[in-house]
Short mmCIF file of C-alpha atoms in Angstrom, two decimals:
data_model
loop_
_atom_site.label_atom_id
_atom_site.label_comp_id
_atom_site.label_asym_id
_atom_site.label_seq_id
_atom_site.Cartn_x
_atom_site.Cartn_y
_atom_site.Cartn_z
CA MET S 5 0.24 0.33 0.26
CA SER S 6 0.95 3.10 -0.80
CA TYR S 7 0.59 6.96 1.53
CA SER S 8 0.41 10.40 0.40
CA LYS S 9 1.21 13.32 2.33
CA SER S 10 -2.68 13.91 2.86
CA ASP S 11 -2.77 10.30 3.92
CA ILE S 12 -0.47 10.50 6.47
CA ILE S 13 -2.00 13.45 7.91
CA MET S 14 -5.41 12.57 7.76
CA TRP S 15 -3.97 9.21 9.93
CA ILE S 16 -2.45 11.56 12.19
CA PHE S 17 -5.39 13.73 13.43
CA GLN S 18 -7.62 10.72 13.05
CA LYS S 19 -6.13 7.98 15.17
CA GLN S 20 -3.96 10.02 17.76
CA GLU S 21 -5.71 10.44 21.63
CA VAL S 22 -3.52 13.38 22.63
CA ASN S 23 -4.69 16.37 23.72
CA ASN S 24 -5.14 19.85 21.65
CA VAL S 25 -2.22 21.07 22.59
CA VAL S 26 0.74 18.24 21.48
CA VAL S 27 0.39 17.73 17.71
CA LEU S 28 3.16 16.13 15.80
CA TRP S 29 3.87 18.59 13.00
CA LEU S 30 4.50 17.54 9.64
CA LEU S 31 6.30 20.50 8.03
CA PHE S 32 8.49 20.90 5.00
CA LEU S 33 12.32 21.57 5.07
CA VAL S 34 13.99 22.88 7.27
CA LEU S 35 10.95 24.01 9.72
CA ALA S 36 10.03 20.88 10.59
CA SER S 37 13.42 19.60 12.64
CA TRP S 38 13.98 23.02 14.31
CA PHE S 39 10.14 23.50 15.23
CA ARG S 40 10.76 20.04 16.86
CA LEU S 41 13.78 20.94 18.66
CA LYS S 42 12.64 24.74 19.92
CA TYR S 43 8.82 23.19 20.75
CA PRO S 44 9.20 19.98 22.49
CA HIS S 45 6.29 20.80 24.45
CA VAL S 46 4.07 20.83 21.02
CA ALA S 47 5.76 18.68 19.12
CA MET S 48 5.85 15.06 19.41
CA GLY S 49 8.10 14.45 16.96
CA ALA S 50 8.92 15.86 12.86
CA LEU S 51 9.41 14.87 9.34
CA ALA S 52 11.65 17.16 7.96
CA SER S 53 12.03 16.21 4.08
CA SER S 54 14.87 17.44 2.38
CA ALA S 55 16.38 19.79 4.61
CA PRO S 56 19.16 21.27 4.60
CA ILE S 57 19.82 22.12 8.21
CA LEU S 58 23.75 22.24 7.22
CA GLN S 59 24.04 24.81 4.71
CA PHE S 60 24.87 27.22 6.61
CA ASP S 61 28.46 28.41 8.08
CA ASP S 62 31.33 26.20 6.96
CA ILE S 63 29.59 23.01 8.08
CA THR S 64 29.09 21.53 4.56
CA PRO S 65 31.31 22.37 1.23
CA TRP S 66 29.93 25.58 -0.76
CA SER S 67 30.10 23.83 -3.54
CA GLY S 68 28.34 21.03 -2.78
CA PHE S 69 24.58 22.34 -4.18
CA LYS S 70 26.03 22.73 -8.14
CA ASP S 71 28.08 19.97 -7.69
CA THR S 72 25.03 17.57 -7.26
CA VAL S 73 22.98 19.44 -9.88
CA THR S 74 26.12 18.49 -12.39
CA GLN S 75 26.25 15.23 -10.94
CA ASP S 76 22.93 14.45 -11.61
CA PHE S 77 23.23 15.50 -15.45
CA LYS S 78 26.67 14.15 -16.03
CA PHE S 79 25.26 10.91 -14.79
CA GLU S 80 22.68 10.69 -17.50
CA SER S 81 25.55 11.87 -19.95
CA LEU S 82 29.02 13.27 -20.56
CA ASN S 83 28.33 14.78 -23.47
CA CYS S 84 24.93 16.59 -22.35
CA PHE S 85 27.40 17.58 -19.28
CA SER S 86 30.23 18.56 -22.03
CA VAL S 87 28.07 20.90 -23.72
CA ILE S 88 26.34 22.47 -21.01
CA LYS S 89 29.57 23.06 -19.36
CA ALA S 90 30.61 24.62 -22.77
CA VAL S 91 27.47 27.17 -23.45
CA TRP S 92 28.04 29.25 -20.89
CA ASP S 93 31.13 31.32 -22.28
CA VAL S 94 29.89 30.92 -26.23
CA LEU S 95 26.93 32.71 -24.82
CA ASP S 96 28.93 35.99 -23.73
CA ASP S 97 31.11 35.69 -26.42
CA ARG S 98 28.28 35.99 -28.88
CA GLY S 99 25.86 38.47 -26.90
CA SER S 100 29.02 40.94 -27.10
CA ASN S 101 27.45 43.08 -29.31
CA GLU S 102 23.93 44.27 -30.27
CA THR S 103 24.14 42.11 -33.33
CA GLY S 104 24.40 38.76 -31.27
CA LEU S 105 22.16 39.64 -28.91
CA LEU S 106 19.64 40.15 -31.64
CA GLU S 107 20.75 36.41 -32.96
CA LEU S 108 20.05 35.11 -29.44
CA SER S 109 17.01 36.66 -29.23
CA LYS S 110 15.77 34.89 -32.39
CA THR S 111 17.49 31.78 -31.09
CA PHE S 112 15.88 31.96 -27.37
CA ARG S 113 12.78 33.02 -29.07
CA THR S 114 11.82 35.89 -26.12
CA CYS S 115 9.35 38.25 -26.21
CA LYS S 116 11.37 41.40 -26.36
CA THR S 117 15.30 41.60 -27.92
CA MET S 118 17.60 40.77 -25.30
CA GLN S 119 19.87 43.89 -23.50
CA SER S 120 22.69 41.81 -22.40
CA THR S 121 23.30 38.07 -21.71
CA ASP S 122 22.37 38.17 -17.98
CA SER S 123 19.00 37.24 -18.33
CA LEU S 124 19.68 34.61 -20.31
CA THR S 125 22.27 33.21 -18.60
CA ASN S 126 19.64 32.94 -15.81
CA PHE S 127 17.16 31.67 -17.81
CA LEU S 128 19.58 28.11 -18.62
CA TYR S 129 20.42 28.85 -15.24
CA THR S 130 17.52 28.57 -13.75
CA ALA S 131 16.01 25.35 -16.03
CA PHE S 132 18.83 22.94 -15.15
CA ILE S 133 19.10 24.09 -11.61
CA TYR S 134 15.75 23.14 -10.87
CA THR S 135 15.27 20.55 -13.13
CA ALA S 136 17.67 18.94 -11.29
CA MET S 137 16.08 19.60 -8.17
CA THR S 138 12.58 18.33 -9.53
CA ASP S 139 14.18 15.12 -11.03
CA TYR S 140 10.91 12.85 -9.68
CA PRO S 141 10.32 9.09 -11.24
CA THR S 142 7.12 10.12 -12.01
CA PRO S 143 5.46 13.18 -13.93
CA ALA S 144 5.14 16.29 -11.70
CA ASN S 145 4.26 20.19 -12.37
CA PHE S 146 5.74 21.49 -8.72
CA LEU S 147 7.62 23.91 -10.28
CA GLN S 148 7.01 23.61 -14.29
CA ASN S 149 4.88 20.62 -15.94
CA LEU S 150 7.23 18.14 -16.10
CA PRO S 151 7.97 14.25 -17.48
CA ALA S 152 9.47 11.43 -15.42
CA TYR S 153 12.94 11.95 -14.73
CA PRO S 154 13.16 14.92 -17.01
CA VAL S 155 17.29 15.30 -16.33
CA LYS S 156 17.44 11.74 -18.42
CA GLU S 157 15.18 13.31 -21.02
CA MET S 158 17.03 17.02 -21.04
CA CYS S 159 20.19 15.06 -22.17
CA LYS S 160 17.65 12.88 -24.80
CA ILE S 161 17.50 16.15 -26.32
CA ILE S 162 20.91 17.45 -26.46
CA ASP S 163 22.45 14.21 -27.16
CA SER S 164 20.23 14.13 -30.34
CA PHE S 165 21.33 16.58 -32.33
CA PRO S 166 23.64 16.00 -35.30
CA ALA S 167 27.34 16.57 -34.32
CA GLY S 168 29.13 19.91 -35.03
CA ALA S 169 25.48 21.63 -34.02
CA ASP S 170 25.47 24.69 -32.19
CA VAL S 171 25.78 24.69 -28.44
CA ILE S 172 23.24 27.46 -27.94
CA GLU S 173 21.12 25.61 -29.54
CA LYS S 174 21.59 22.38 -28.02
CA ALA S 175 21.14 24.22 -24.49
CA PHE S 176 18.35 26.08 -25.45
CA ALA S 177 16.11 22.86 -26.65
CA ALA S 178 17.12 21.35 -23.46
CA ALA S 179 16.20 24.60 -21.18
CA SER S 180 12.35 24.48 -23.33
CA LEU S 181 11.60 20.97 -21.83
CA TYR S 182 11.73 22.79 -18.46
CA TYR S 183 9.86 26.16 -19.34
CA ASN S 184 7.79 24.28 -21.76
CA TYR S 185 7.16 20.95 -21.85
CA THR S 186 3.27 21.30 -22.64
CA GLY S 187 4.29 23.37 -26.13
CA ASP S 188 1.72 26.32 -25.46
CA GLN S 189 4.62 29.31 -25.14
CA LYS S 190 4.42 31.21 -28.12
CA CYS S 191 7.45 33.13 -26.53
CA PHE S 192 9.44 33.76 -23.25
CA GLN S 193 9.31 36.42 -20.78
CA VAL S 194 13.20 36.29 -19.68
CA GLU S 195 13.91 40.21 -19.20
CA GLY S 196 11.98 42.32 -17.10
CA GLY S 197 9.55 39.94 -16.69
CA ASP S 198 7.87 38.41 -13.40
CA ASP S 199 9.73 35.67 -11.51
CA PRO S 200 7.41 32.62 -12.45
CA HIS S 201 8.25 30.22 -9.58
CA GLY S 202 6.99 32.68 -6.82
CA LEU S 203 10.17 32.97 -4.95
CA SER S 204 10.68 36.79 -3.89
CA GLY S 205 9.85 35.77 -0.30
CA TRP S 206 12.63 33.55 -0.54
CA ASP S 207 15.16 36.29 -1.74
CA TRP S 208 13.97 37.84 0.98
CA GLN S 209 14.71 35.08 3.61
CA ALA S 210 18.55 34.97 2.05
CA CYS S 211 18.97 38.61 2.90
CA THR S 212 17.91 38.21 6.78
CA GLU S 213 18.28 35.08 8.50
CA MET S 214 18.82 32.15 5.65
CA VAL S 215 22.01 32.78 4.30
CA MET S 216 23.22 29.77 2.71
CA PRO S 217 27.06 30.42 0.88
CA THR S 218 27.23 28.31 -2.69
CA THR S 219 30.24 28.66 -4.64
CA VAL S 220 30.97 26.75 -8.18
CA SER S 221 33.93 24.25 -8.45
CA ASN S 222 36.22 23.54 -11.28
CA GLU S 223 34.69 20.08 -11.58
CA SER S 224 30.90 21.84 -11.91
CA MET S 225 28.97 22.07 -15.20
CA PHE S 226 28.47 26.16 -13.89
CA PRO S 227 30.60 29.36 -14.78
CA PRO S 228 32.72 30.17 -11.85
CA PHE S 229 31.27 31.67 -8.80
CA ASN S 230 32.55 32.71 -5.45
CA PHE S 231 30.55 33.63 -2.10
CA SER S 232 31.49 36.31 -0.51
CA TYR S 233 30.20 37.63 3.17
CA GLU S 234 30.94 41.16 2.29
CA GLU S 235 29.15 41.36 -1.23
CA ARG S 236 25.90 39.69 -0.04
CA SER S 237 25.56 41.91 2.77
CA GLU S 238 25.79 45.06 -0.10
CA ARG S 239 23.67 43.54 -2.55
CA CYS S 240 21.09 42.66 0.66
CA LEU S 241 20.95 46.53 1.37
CA ALA S 242 20.86 47.56 -2.03
CA SER S 243 17.45 45.55 -2.97
CA TYR S 244 15.47 45.71 0.67
CA GLY S 245 17.67 47.88 2.72
CA VAL S 246 18.80 45.05 4.97
CA ARG S 247 21.80 43.48 6.64
CA PRO S 248 21.56 39.86 6.57
CA ARG S 249 22.31 38.67 10.33
CA MET S 250 25.19 36.03 8.49
CA HIS S 251 24.94 33.67 11.04
CA TRP S 252 22.04 33.59 13.19
CA ILE S 253 20.82 30.31 12.10
CA THR S 254 23.77 28.31 13.38
CA THR S 255 23.70 30.84 16.49
CA GLU S 256 20.30 29.84 17.16
CA TYR S 257 19.53 26.29 16.09
CA GLY S 258 23.19 24.95 16.10
CA GLY S 259 24.33 22.84 12.90
CA HIS S 260 28.29 22.33 13.65
CA LYS S 261 29.05 18.81 14.80
CA ILE S 262 25.10 17.87 14.88
CA ASP S 263 25.43 14.21 15.62
CA LYS S 264 27.18 14.27 18.55
CA VAL S 265 25.23 17.37 19.77
CA LEU S 266 21.21 16.34 18.78
CA LYS S 267 22.38 12.92 19.99
CA ARG S 268 22.62 14.12 23.52
CA PHE S 269 19.10 16.20 23.53
CA GLY S 270 17.40 15.85 20.54
CA SER S 271 14.16 13.21 19.20
CA ASN S 272 12.03 11.91 16.82
CA ILE S 273 12.84 13.63 14.10
CA ILE S 274 13.26 11.86 10.66
CA PHE S 275 15.45 13.53 8.15
CA SER S 276 14.56 12.06 4.20
CA ASN S 277 16.40 13.43 1.18
CA GLY S 278 16.82 11.84 -2.06
CA MET S 279 20.12 12.41 -3.62
CA ARG S 280 19.91 13.66 -6.93
CA ASP S 281 18.00 16.74 -5.00
CA PRO S 282 20.74 19.53 -4.60
CA TRP S 283 19.76 20.09 -1.14
CA SER S 284 20.63 16.68 0.25
CA ARG S 285 24.39 17.83 0.51
CA GLY S 286 23.30 19.87 3.21
CA GLY S 287 21.23 17.40 4.90
CA VAL S 288 21.74 14.58 7.66
CA LEU S 289 22.63 11.45 5.84
CA LYS S 290 22.72 8.98 8.73
CA ASN S 291 20.92 8.14 11.90
CA ILE S 292 22.30 10.23 14.82
CA SER S 293 20.38 7.85 17.36
CA SER S 294 17.71 5.36 17.86
CA SER S 295 14.84 7.71 16.80
CA ILE S 296 16.49 10.45 14.86
CA ILE S 297 16.43 8.78 11.92
CA ALA S 298 17.83 9.52 8.50
CA LEU S 299 15.91 8.11 5.41
CA VAL S 300 17.93 8.24 2.15
CA THR S 301 17.05 7.10 -1.25
CA GLU S 302 19.21 7.20 -4.37
CA LYS S 303 16.93 7.83 -6.93
CA GLY S 304 14.73 10.49 -4.79
CA ALA S 305 14.77 14.14 -5.29
CA HIS S 306 13.78 17.47 -3.61
CA HIS S 307 10.83 16.46 -0.77
CA LEU S 308 9.86 13.38 -3.39
CA ASP S 309 8.48 11.52 0.00
CA PHE S 310 5.48 14.45 0.26
CA ARG S 311 4.40 14.26 -2.83
CA SER S 312 1.05 12.83 -3.65
CA ALA S 313 1.24 9.06 -4.43
CA THR S 314 0.58 7.86 -7.71
CA LYS S 315 -0.14 4.22 -9.28
CA ASP S 316 3.79 5.01 -11.12
CA ASP S 317 5.50 5.20 -8.27
CA PRO S 318 8.49 3.10 -7.89
CA ASP S 319 8.40 0.36 -4.65
CA TRP S 320 11.26 2.53 -3.42
CA VAL S 321 9.23 5.17 -3.22
CA VAL S 322 6.53 3.42 -1.89
CA GLU S 323 8.74 1.97 1.04
CA GLN S 324 10.22 5.28 2.05
CA ARG S 325 6.28 6.46 2.59
CA ARG S 326 6.09 3.14 4.33
CA GLN S 327 8.76 3.43 6.88
CA GLU S 328 8.09 7.28 7.90
CA VAL S 329 4.06 5.98 8.83
CA GLU S 330 5.69 3.27 10.61
CA ILE S 331 8.44 5.27 12.38
CA ILE S 332 5.45 8.27 13.10
CA HIS S 333 2.91 4.95 14.48
CA GLY S 334 5.66 4.50 17.04
CA TRP S 335 5.71 7.84 18.11
CA VAL S 336 2.24 7.93 18.83
CA ASP S 337 2.03 4.69 20.34
CA GLN S 338 4.73 5.70 22.77
CA TYR S 339 3.05 8.56 23.47
CA ASN S 340 -0.40 7.52 24.53
CA LYS S 341 1.74 5.35 26.48
CA ASP S 342 3.22 7.70 28.71
CA ILE S 343 0.37 9.42 28.85
CA ALA S 344 -1.75 6.63 30.58
CA GLN S 345 0.38 6.01 33.08
CA MET S 346 0.20 9.60 34.64
#
């Protein structure tokens, strides 16, 4: 039997016999684990799906996120990886003058002629990163409508081009899978349009408290990028009139030597991660104690276990959800036993 997120939540609130103060919180990402740690008198436990609670300060390598995206594409096709790695320099070179920008605008089917290559770079960047995040084993529409295993499908598109084909045309065709899988986009609002993902709130968080340093390593398929706390601070001041509290997260919730620290005072947390998810590099990937459990799937993507169940879910997803429900059952049963003895 397979379980969806709603199945689990409904079971909890129908079956557990607890007072109306103590509830079991199921929240996405880092908030679930932090809520459990900060309010153990309110939260009986937490299922923290794809929670990068170690993506702060110097706890994990800063290049880990982009390295995982690169690994996802490289695993599917070395040629696919090579094409994407090569496109950035070609894009900058070709867009260095008005004639080149006009040609690029035609290639990318932009709604307006581009004024610089920055937005085109971001267009491709976003497509490859978010496709890796949502590399689900079944069709989904979490960020965009996508087929099953979209990274594989993107690489099939790139690999289908004949030898000597234009690298930019290859990259654009692959990115179009992300932006236009349904085929209904006549042109792309690449420059000056609204954020189609609604992530402006996240940008605010990254400029106040959630400072997650990311860089690009030499092995990455992305262009070089270094992180600077000072540059982040200046950008946030210019954008929002605020400066980030760079180390607030680790001051408030910890993170360094988490295996030793949580073992002493934490309990009843499931950390679930799929290794195709770039955020998994900042996640808890090993059991910390008998009640702080890491469930890791080799082919899982971003909070896949929290997506609604489908008839096409592979067995390993079904098994992961079964384990989560079994663990949650144990939390509720133990709570009820403790209450009965009071």
